[in-house]
Amino acid sequence: MKTIFVKPQSVEKKWYLIDAEGKNLGRVAVAAARILRGKNKPEYVPHQDMGDNVIIINAAKAAVTGNKVLDKKYYRHSMFPGGLTTESYGELIERKPTYPMEHAIKGMLPHGKLGRALYTNLKVYAGADHPHMAQQPIVVEL
């Protein structure tokens, strides 16, 4: 058997649309990361950008189970002594409605040059409107 290598220039990138309203944040993030990585294609290779573009709408309305709205914490540091800032999921979703979804997906991608390149194919919107209708995205049902 011959191993088939697909040149990155010949990969046809499709657009996928995921509506996160009422759906579990983690399950939406897994589906998006899988499409971004290209694992849904038969010609997947782990060292190339074979993935497609993903649009996520209604990211602010994604559901979390249990008491995560109050208990789940996000941390950031200003790099000054005593500069650790802690925010709960509920506080963060009010300040930056798309950040929890972006953060979850970014953590599921490779950590390096390839992961940063794959992350540019992700578009996350807090509401139902998005400017990518011309790309005719394929709706993904979860």
CSV table of C-alpha atoms in Angstrom, one decimal:
chain,number,residue,atom,x,y,z
A,1,MET,CA,0.0,0.0,0.0
A,2,LYS,CA,1.1,3.5,-0.7
A,3,THR,CA,0.9,6.3,1.8
A,4,ILE,CA,-1.0,9.2,0.3
A,5,PHE,CA,0.2,12.7,1.3
A,6,VAL,CA,-2.1,15.6,0.4
A,7,LYS,CA,-0.4,18.9,-0.3
A,8,PRO,CA,-1.8,21.7,2.0
A,9,GLN,CA,-2.4,23.8,-1.1
A,10,SER,CA,-4.8,21.3,-2.6
A,11,VAL,CA,-7.0,20.9,0.5
A,12,GLU,CA,-10.4,22.4,0.0
A,13,LYS,CA,-11.5,24.2,3.1
A,14,LYS,CA,-15.2,24.1,3.9
A,15,TRP,CA,-17.1,26.3,6.4
A,16,TYR,CA,-19.1,24.8,9.2
A,17,LEU,CA,-21.7,26.6,11.5
A,18,ILE,CA,-22.3,25.4,15.0
A,19,ASP,CA,-25.2,26.9,17.1
A,20,ALA,CA,-24.1,26.7,20.8
A,21,GLU,CA,-27.4,27.9,22.3
A,22,GLY,CA,-28.5,25.5,25.0
A,23,LYS,CA,-25.8,23.0,24.2
A,24,ASN,CA,-23.0,21.9,26.6
A,25,LEU,CA,-19.9,24.2,26.2
A,26,GLY,CA,-17.5,21.3,26.3
A,27,ARG,CA,-19.3,19.2,23.7
A,28,VAL,CA,-19.5,22.2,21.3
A,29,ALA,CA,-15.8,22.8,21.9
A,30,VAL,CA,-14.9,19.2,21.2
A,31,ALA,CA,-16.9,19.2,17.9
A,32,ALA,CA,-15.3,22.5,16.8
A,33,ALA,CA,-11.7,21.4,17.7
A,34,ARG,CA,-12.3,18.1,15.8
A,35,ILE,CA,-13.3,20.0,12.6
A,36,LEU,CA,-10.5,22.6,13.0
A,37,ARG,CA,-8.0,19.8,13.3
A,38,GLY,CA,-9.4,17.9,10.3
A,39,LYS,CA,-10.0,14.7,12.1
A,40,ASN,CA,-13.4,14.4,10.4
A,41,LYS,CA,-11.6,13.8,7.0
A,42,PRO,CA,-10.1,10.5,5.7
A,43,GLU,CA,-6.9,12.2,4.6
A,44,TYR,CA,-6.1,13.5,8.2
A,45,VAL,CA,-2.5,13.8,9.2
A,46,PRO,CA,-1.4,15.2,12.6
A,47,HIS,CA,1.3,17.4,11.3
A,48,GLN,CA,-0.6,19.5,8.7
A,49,ASP,CA,-3.4,22.0,8.6
A,50,MET,CA,-6.1,19.8,7.0
A,51,GLY,CA,-9.0,21.3,8.9
A,52,ASP,CA,-11.9,23.5,7.9
A,53,ASN,CA,-13.2,26.8,9.1
A,54,VAL,CA,-15.7,26.9,12.0
A,55,ILE,CA,-18.2,29.5,13.0
A,56,ILE,CA,-19.8,29.3,16.4
A,57,ILE,CA,-22.9,31.5,17.1
A,58,ASN,CA,-24.7,32.1,20.4
A,59,ALA,CA,-21.5,31.3,22.4
A,60,ALA,CA,-22.8,33.3,25.3
A,61,LYS,CA,-25.8,31.0,25.6
A,62,ALA,CA,-23.9,27.8,25.9
A,63,ALA,CA,-24.9,25.7,28.8
A,64,VAL,CA,-22.7,24.5,31.7
A,65,THR,CA,-23.8,21.8,34.1
A,66,GLY,CA,-24.0,21.8,37.8
A,67,ASN,CA,-22.9,24.8,39.7
A,68,LYS,CA,-20.1,25.8,37.3
A,69,VAL,CA,-21.5,29.3,36.7
A,70,LEU,CA,-20.3,30.1,40.2
A,71,ASP,CA,-17.6,27.5,40.9
A,72,LYS,CA,-15.6,27.4,37.6
A,73,LYS,CA,-12.7,29.9,37.8
A,74,TYR,CA,-10.6,31.6,35.2
A,75,TYR,CA,-7.2,33.0,36.2
A,76,ARG,CA,-5.0,35.6,34.8
A,77,HIS,CA,-1.9,37.3,36.1
A,78,SER,CA,-0.5,40.9,35.5
A,79,MET,CA,3.1,39.7,36.1
A,80,PHE,CA,3.4,42.1,39.1
A,81,PRO,CA,3.6,40.8,42.7
A,82,GLY,CA,0.1,40.1,43.9
A,83,GLY,CA,-1.4,40.5,40.4
A,84,LEU,CA,-3.4,37.3,40.3
A,85,THR,CA,-7.0,38.0,39.2
A,86,THR,CA,-9.7,35.3,39.6
A,87,GLU,CA,-13.1,35.4,37.8
A,88,SER,CA,-16.0,33.0,37.9
A,89,TYR,CA,-17.6,31.7,34.7
A,90,GLY,CA,-20.7,33.9,35.3
A,91,GLU,CA,-18.6,37.1,35.7
A,92,LEU,CA,-16.5,36.3,32.7
A,93,ILE,CA,-19.4,35.6,30.4
A,94,GLU,CA,-20.8,39.1,31.2
A,95,ARG,CA,-17.4,40.8,30.5
A,96,LYS,CA,-16.3,38.7,27.5
A,97,PRO,CA,-19.1,36.5,26.2
A,98,THR,CA,-17.0,34.6,23.7
A,99,TYR,CA,-13.9,34.0,25.8
A,100,PRO,CA,-14.9,30.7,27.6
A,101,MET,CA,-15.7,29.0,24.3
A,102,GLU,CA,-12.5,30.3,22.7
A,103,HIS,CA,-10.4,29.3,25.7
A,104,ALA,CA,-11.9,25.8,25.7
A,105,ILE,CA,-11.2,25.2,22.0
A,106,LYS,CA,-7.7,26.7,22.1
A,107,GLY,CA,-6.8,24.2,24.9
A,108,MET,CA,-7.9,21.3,22.7
A,109,LEU,CA,-5.7,22.3,19.8
A,110,PRO,CA,-1.9,21.5,19.6
A,111,HIS,CA,0.3,23.9,21.6
A,112,GLY,CA,2.7,25.3,19.1
A,113,LYS,CA,2.9,26.8,15.6
A,114,LEU,CA,0.3,24.5,14.1
A,115,GLY,CA,-2.2,25.1,16.9
A,116,ARG,CA,-1.9,28.8,16.5
A,117,ALA,CA,-2.5,28.5,12.7
A,118,LEU,CA,-5.5,26.3,13.3
A,119,TYR,CA,-6.9,28.7,15.8
A,120,THR,CA,-7.1,31.4,13.1
A,121,ASN,CA,-9.8,29.3,11.4
A,122,LEU,CA,-12.2,29.7,14.3
A,123,LYS,CA,-14.8,32.5,14.4
A,124,VAL,CA,-16.9,32.8,17.6
A,125,TYR,CA,-19.8,35.2,18.1
A,126,ALA,CA,-21.9,35.9,21.2
A,127,GLY,CA,-25.1,36.4,19.3
A,128,ALA,CA,-26.9,34.8,16.3
A,129,ASP,CA,-25.5,37.2,13.7
A,130,HIS,CA,-22.3,36.6,11.8
A,131,PRO,CA,-20.7,38.1,8.6
A,132,HIS,CA,-19.9,34.8,6.9
A,133,MET,CA,-23.1,34.0,5.0
A,134,ALA,CA,-21.3,34.4,1.7
A,135,GLN,CA,-19.2,31.3,2.5
A,136,GLN,CA,-22.4,29.2,2.7
A,137,PRO,CA,-21.5,27.3,5.9
A,138,ILE,CA,-22.7,23.8,6.5
A,139,VAL,CA,-24.8,23.5,9.7
A,140,VAL,CA,-23.5,21.0,12.2
A,141,GLU,CA,-26.1,19.3,14.5
A,142,LEU,CA,-24.8,18.1,17.9
